[in-house]
XYZ file of C-alpha atoms in Angstrom:
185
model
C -119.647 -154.103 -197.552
C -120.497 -151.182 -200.065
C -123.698 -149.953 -197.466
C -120.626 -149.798 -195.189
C -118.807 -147.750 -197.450
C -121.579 -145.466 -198.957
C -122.967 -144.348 -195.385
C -121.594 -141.118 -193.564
C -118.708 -142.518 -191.341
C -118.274 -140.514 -188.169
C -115.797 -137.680 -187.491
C -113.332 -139.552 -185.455
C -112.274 -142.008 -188.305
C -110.595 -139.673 -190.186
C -108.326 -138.906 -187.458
C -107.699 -142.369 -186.589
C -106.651 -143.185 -190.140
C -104.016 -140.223 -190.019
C -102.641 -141.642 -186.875
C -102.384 -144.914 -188.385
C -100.607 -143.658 -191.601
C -98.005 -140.978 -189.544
C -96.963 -144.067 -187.352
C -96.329 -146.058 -190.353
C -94.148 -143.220 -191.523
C -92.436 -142.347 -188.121
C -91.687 -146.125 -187.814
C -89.907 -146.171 -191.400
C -88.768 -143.028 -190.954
C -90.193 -140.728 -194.138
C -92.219 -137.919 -193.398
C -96.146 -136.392 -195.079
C -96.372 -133.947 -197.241
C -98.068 -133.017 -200.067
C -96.409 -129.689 -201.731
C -92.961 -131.733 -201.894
C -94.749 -133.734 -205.203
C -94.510 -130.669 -206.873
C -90.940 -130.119 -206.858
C -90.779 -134.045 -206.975
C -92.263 -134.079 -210.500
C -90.796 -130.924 -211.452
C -87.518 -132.895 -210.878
C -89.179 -135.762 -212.572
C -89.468 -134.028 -215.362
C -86.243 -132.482 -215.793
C -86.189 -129.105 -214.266
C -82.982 -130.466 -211.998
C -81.152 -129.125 -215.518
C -81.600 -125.253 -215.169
C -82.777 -124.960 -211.465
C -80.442 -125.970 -208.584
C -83.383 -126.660 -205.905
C -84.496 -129.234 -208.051
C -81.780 -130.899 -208.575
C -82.247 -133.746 -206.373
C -82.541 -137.840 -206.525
C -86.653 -137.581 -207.548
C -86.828 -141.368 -206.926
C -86.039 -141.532 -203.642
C -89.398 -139.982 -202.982
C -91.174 -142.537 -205.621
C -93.440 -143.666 -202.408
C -94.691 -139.747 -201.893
C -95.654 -140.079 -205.196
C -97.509 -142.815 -204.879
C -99.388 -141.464 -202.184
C -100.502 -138.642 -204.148
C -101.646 -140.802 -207.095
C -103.921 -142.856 -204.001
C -105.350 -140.360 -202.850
C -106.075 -138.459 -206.065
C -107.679 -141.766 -206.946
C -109.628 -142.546 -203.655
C -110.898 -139.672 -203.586
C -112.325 -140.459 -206.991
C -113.561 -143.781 -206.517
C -115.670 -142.245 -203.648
C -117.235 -139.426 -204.981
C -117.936 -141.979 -208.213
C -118.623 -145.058 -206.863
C -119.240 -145.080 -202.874
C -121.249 -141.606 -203.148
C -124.544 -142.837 -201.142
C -127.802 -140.672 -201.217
C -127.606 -138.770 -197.524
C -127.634 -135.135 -198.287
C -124.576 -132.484 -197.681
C -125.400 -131.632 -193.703
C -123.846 -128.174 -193.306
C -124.248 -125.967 -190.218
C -127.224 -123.097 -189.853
C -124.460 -121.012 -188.511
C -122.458 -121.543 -191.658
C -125.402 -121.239 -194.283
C -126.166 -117.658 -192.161
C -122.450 -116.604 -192.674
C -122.756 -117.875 -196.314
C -125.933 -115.944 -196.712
C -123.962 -112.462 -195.044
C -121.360 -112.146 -197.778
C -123.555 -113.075 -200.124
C -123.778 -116.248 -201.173
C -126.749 -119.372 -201.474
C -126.354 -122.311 -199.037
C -124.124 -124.873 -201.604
C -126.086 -127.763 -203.158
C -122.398 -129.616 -202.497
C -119.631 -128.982 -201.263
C -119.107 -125.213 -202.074
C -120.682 -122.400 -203.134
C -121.480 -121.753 -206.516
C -120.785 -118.650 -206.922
C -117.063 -119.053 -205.411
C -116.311 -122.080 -207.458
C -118.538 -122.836 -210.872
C -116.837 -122.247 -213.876
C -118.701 -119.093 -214.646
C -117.170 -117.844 -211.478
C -113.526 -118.614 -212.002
C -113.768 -117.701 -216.022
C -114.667 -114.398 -214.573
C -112.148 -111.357 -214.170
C -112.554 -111.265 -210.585
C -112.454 -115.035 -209.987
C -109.297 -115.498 -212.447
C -107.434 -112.885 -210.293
C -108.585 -114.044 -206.739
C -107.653 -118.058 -208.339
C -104.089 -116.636 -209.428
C -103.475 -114.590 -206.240
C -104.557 -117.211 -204.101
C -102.109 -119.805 -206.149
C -99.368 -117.384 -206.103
C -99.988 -117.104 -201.906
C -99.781 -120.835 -201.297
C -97.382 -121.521 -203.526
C -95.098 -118.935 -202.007
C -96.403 -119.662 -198.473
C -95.678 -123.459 -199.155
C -91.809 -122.811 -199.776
C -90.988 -119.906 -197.806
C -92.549 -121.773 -194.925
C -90.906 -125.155 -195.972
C -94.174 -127.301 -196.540
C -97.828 -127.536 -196.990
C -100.470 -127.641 -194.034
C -100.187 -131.761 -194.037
C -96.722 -131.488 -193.985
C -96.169 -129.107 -191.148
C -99.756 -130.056 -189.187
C -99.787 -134.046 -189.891
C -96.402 -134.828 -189.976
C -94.091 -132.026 -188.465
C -96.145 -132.145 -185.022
C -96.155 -135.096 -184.882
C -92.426 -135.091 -184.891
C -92.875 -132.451 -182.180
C -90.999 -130.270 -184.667
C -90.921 -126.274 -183.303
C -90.827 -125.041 -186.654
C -94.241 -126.942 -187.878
C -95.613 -125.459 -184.474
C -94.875 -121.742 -185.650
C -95.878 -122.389 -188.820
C -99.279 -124.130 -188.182
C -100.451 -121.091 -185.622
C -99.199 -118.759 -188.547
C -101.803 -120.991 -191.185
C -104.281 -120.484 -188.000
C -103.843 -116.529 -188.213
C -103.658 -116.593 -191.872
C -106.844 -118.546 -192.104
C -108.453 -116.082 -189.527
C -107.308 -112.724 -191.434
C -109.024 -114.552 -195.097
C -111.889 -115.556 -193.478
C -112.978 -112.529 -191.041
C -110.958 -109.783 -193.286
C -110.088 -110.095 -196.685
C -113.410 -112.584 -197.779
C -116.021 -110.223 -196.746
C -113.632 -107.128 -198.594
C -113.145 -109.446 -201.803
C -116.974 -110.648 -201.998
């Protein structure tokens, strides 16, 4: 069973998971989303005092919680545990566009020079970790959810709003990646 679990499982499972899960939540009728744990255990934690928005009943959303906690811990039981020996298989075309703004093919699963902790204790890396912080925290609320939320579990809901708002994380992504990356690095 752990060879099973420790070899590279194809693409497709992923996505068959997620459709498992988000019909388990339509059927008892809650809804995915990461970024709500934050005002969850902001609420948690007493900010419902001073703070209207998160004053709320935290414990209705105990099983969101929960989720979070799983999948903070799955995905460290895997990377300890079930990590097997096959290599990190990443794309010539993505090593080439790697190697154009600068930086070495990664050894895992980023590049060191984006995300060691030389890089983020720098001046350049604290600001572009703080801006980038300050953008999806203020992208999560002003756009009422995360990426899971709105691309998981809005459209599957065929919610219009989580439509807008995923193309808009599309563009967004686009402008980063093709625009401000290669101005930053």
């Amino acid at each position: 069973m752990l060879e099973l679990l420790r070899q590279p499982w194809p693409w497709y499972t992923s996505g068959a998971l997620i459709a498992f899960v988000m019909v388990l939540l339509l059927f008892f009728g809650k809804s995915f989303g990461f970024s709500s744990n934050l005002r969850t255990i902001c609420t948690a934690c007493g900010a419902g005092k001073n703070v209207k928005f998160f004053d709320f009943d935290w414990r209705s959303q105990t099983w969101n919680l929960l989720f979070l906690v799983g999948a903070v811990l799955g995905g460290f039981i895997s990377a300890e545990f079930l990590a097997g020996d096959t290599p990190l298989q990443i794309s010539q075309a993505t090593i080439q566009d790697l190697r154009e703004l600068g930086f070495s093919a990664p050894d895992d699963l980023q590049p060191e020079e984006l995300f060691s902790l030389e890089a983020i204790f720098s001046i350049k890396g604290f600001l572009v970790m703080l801006l980038g912080g300050f953008a999806i925290g203020f992208g999560s609320r002003y756009a009422g959810g995360c990426t899971s939320g709105h691309a998981i579990s809005g459209l599957s809901n065929l919610q219009l709003p989580s439509l807008i708002a995923v193309i808009g994380f599309f563009i967004g992504g686009l402008i980063s990646t093709f625009i401000l990356l290669p101005l930053i690095f």
